[in-house]
Structures are given as structure tokens and as C-alpha cells.
C-alpha positions in Angstrom: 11.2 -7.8 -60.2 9.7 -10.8 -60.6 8.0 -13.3 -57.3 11.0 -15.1 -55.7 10.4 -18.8 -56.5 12.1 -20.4 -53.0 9.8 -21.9 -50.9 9.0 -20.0 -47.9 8.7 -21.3 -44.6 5.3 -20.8 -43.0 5.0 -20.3 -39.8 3.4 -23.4 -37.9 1.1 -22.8 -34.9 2.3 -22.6 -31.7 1.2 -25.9 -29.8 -0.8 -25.0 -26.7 0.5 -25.3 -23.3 -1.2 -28.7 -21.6 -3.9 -27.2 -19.4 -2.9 -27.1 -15.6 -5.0 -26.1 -12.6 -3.2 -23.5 -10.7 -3.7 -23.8 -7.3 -3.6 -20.6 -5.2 -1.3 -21.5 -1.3 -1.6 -17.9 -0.2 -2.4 -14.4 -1.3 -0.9 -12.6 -4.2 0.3 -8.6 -5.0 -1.4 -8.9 -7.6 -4.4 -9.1 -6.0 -6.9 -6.7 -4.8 -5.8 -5.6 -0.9 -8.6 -5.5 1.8 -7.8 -2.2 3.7 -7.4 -2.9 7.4 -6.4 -1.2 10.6 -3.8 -1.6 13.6 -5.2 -2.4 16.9 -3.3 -1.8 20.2 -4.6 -4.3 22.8 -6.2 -1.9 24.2 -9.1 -1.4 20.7 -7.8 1.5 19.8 -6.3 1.9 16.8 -3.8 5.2 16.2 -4.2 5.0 12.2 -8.0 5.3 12.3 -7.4 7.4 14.6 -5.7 9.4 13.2 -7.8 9.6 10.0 -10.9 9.9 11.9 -9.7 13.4 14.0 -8.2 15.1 10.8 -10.8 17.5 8.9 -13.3 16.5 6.5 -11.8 17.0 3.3 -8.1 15.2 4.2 -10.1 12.5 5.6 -11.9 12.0 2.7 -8.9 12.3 0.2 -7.2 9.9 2.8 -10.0 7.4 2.8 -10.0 7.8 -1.2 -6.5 6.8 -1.4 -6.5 4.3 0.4 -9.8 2.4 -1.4 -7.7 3.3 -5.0 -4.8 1.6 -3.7 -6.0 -1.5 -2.7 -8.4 -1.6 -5.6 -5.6 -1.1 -8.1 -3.8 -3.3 -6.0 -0.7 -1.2 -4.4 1.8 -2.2 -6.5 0.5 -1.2 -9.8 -1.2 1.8 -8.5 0.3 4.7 -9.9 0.5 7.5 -7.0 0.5 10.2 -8.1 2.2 11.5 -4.8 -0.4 10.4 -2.8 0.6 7.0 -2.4 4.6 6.3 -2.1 7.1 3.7 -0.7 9.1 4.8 1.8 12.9 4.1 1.6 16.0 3.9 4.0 15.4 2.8 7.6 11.5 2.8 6.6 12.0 0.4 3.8 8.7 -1.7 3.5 7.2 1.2 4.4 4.2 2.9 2.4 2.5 6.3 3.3 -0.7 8.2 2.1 0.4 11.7 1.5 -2.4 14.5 2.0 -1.3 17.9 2.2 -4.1 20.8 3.5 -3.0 24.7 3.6 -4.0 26.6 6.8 -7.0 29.2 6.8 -5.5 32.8 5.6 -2.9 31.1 3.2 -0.1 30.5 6.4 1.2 27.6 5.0 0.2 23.9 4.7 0.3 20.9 6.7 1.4 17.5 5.7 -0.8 14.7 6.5 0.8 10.9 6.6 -0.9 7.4 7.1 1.9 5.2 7.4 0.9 1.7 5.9 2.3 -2.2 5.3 1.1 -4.9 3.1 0.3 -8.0 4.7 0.7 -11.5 2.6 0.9 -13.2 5.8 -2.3 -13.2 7.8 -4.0 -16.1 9.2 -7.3 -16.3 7.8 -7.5 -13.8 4.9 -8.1 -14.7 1.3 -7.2 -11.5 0.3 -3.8 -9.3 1.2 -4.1 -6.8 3.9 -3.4 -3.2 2.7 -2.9 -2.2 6.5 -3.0 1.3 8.2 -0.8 1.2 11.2 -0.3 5.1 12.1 -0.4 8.5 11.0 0.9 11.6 11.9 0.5 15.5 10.3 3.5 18.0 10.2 4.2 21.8 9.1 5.2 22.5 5.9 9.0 21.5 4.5 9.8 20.0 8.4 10.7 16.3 8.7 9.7 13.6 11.5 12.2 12.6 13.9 14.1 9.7 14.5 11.8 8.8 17.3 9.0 9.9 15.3 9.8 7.0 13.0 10.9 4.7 15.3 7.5 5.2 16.8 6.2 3.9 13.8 8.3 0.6 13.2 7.9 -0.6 16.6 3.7 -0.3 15.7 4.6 -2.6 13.1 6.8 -4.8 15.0 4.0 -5.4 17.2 1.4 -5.6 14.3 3.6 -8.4 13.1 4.3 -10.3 16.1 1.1 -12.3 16.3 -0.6 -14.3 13.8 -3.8 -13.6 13.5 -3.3 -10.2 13.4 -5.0 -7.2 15.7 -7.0 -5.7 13.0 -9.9 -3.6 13.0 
């Protein structure tokens, strides 16, 4: 066969976008979360303490999580089953999922921090990744109604002022 004579179209360089500063209003999701706490008015906080009273190795899994997740940041973090978005009535919702099995191989208990991202707070350069309860359960149960009610009116509450009751 012999080379095709027709002129061939060569492909011109793309011109460059003009250069534009991109100014940054508020914090992204694509941004690296800082991992904050819940406070009640009181100081207390039920998610730390929640993580704080469970055993050594779920706290530390929890903990771990929650430090991969915001580094990742949540969005593009890829669970794995420890970190999932919650759906239904607890849409918005995230949780930290840490299972444990009892001593003598009785079963297991199901550990979950119930979490929110924040792209809202006063103050912050960064997104909140924010802890605002946790609760364990037996094996293959569920949480209540109430249980989860619990939990939405403790965000309410984390949303209703601005700066937000962190710890």
C-alpha cells in the first residue's frame, strides 16, 4: 500500500486557560476534616465518652478510623465497613463501625460512633469531621426508634449555635 498523500490535520495545542486566582469563601469535602467532639453545656461530651470507656483495642481501632477518615477526607475514604453513611431517617448521618467478640466466643458486640460533617462552623479553616455520640449493641439486634432519635436531637443541638460546642 503506498503512504496516503492527503494532508493530515495536525492537532494544534490546546491554548491555556487564562490564569485565575481561586479564592477559597469556606471549607471544602475535599479537604482534610479536623476530627472534633460534641459538647453538652454541661463539658461533657457523650461521643468521647463513649470512646474513652470502651476497651483498649475498640478504642483504638475507633480512634484509627476516625484519623483515616478525616485524613482521606470522608468522602473519598473507602470504608471498608468501618466507616458508612447512614440512610433513611438518619440521612446525613455517618458511623464508625467496630465490632469486638465477647471472652469465651459468646458472641460479639457492635460498637457505633455516630458522626456529621460540619462545612459550617464559625472559625474553622478546615471541615469538622464531628463525633457527636456513640452507643454498643449485641450481636444481629438493632437500636430503637428512641435510640436514634436520641442521636438526631444531639445533632440538632450541635447545630443550633454557631460557633459550635466542640471539644
Amino acid at each position: 500500500m503506498s503512504p496516503d498523500k492527503r494532508a493530515r490535520q495536525r492537532a494544534k495545542p490546546k491554548a491555556k486557560a487564562p490564569s485565575t486566582v481561586t479564592v477559597k469563601t469556606k471549607p471544602s469535602a475535599d479537604d482534610a476534616h479536623d476530627i472534633a467532639y460534641f459538647a453538652l453545656t454541661d463539658g461533657s461530651s457523650p461521643a468521647r465518652d463513649f470512646v474513652n470507656g470502651l476497651p483498649s483495642t475498640p478504642r483504638a481501632q475507633m480512634r484509627a478510623c476516625l484519623v483515616a477518615v478525616a485524613a482521606a477526607p470522608p468522602k473519598r475514604f473507602a470504608g471498608g465497613g468501618y466507616w458508612e453513611a447512614m440512610h433513611g431517617e438518619m440521612t446525613g448521618w455517618f458511623e464508625v463501625r467496630i465490632d469486638t467478640a465477647l471472652a469465651g466466643g459468646a458472641g460479639k458486640i457492635h460498637h457505633r460512633l455516630f458522626c456529621r460533617l460540619d462545612y459550617e462552623a464559625e472559625g474553622r479553616e478546615r471541615p469538622l469531621l464531628v463525633a457527636v455520640m456513640g452507643m454498643s449493641k449485641a450481636y444481629r439486634t438493632t437500636f430503637t426508634a428512641s435510640d436514634y432519635a436520641k442521636v438526631q436531637e444531639l445533632g440538632e443541638e450541635y447545630f443550633a449555635s454557631n460557633p459550635r460546642s466542640i471539644i
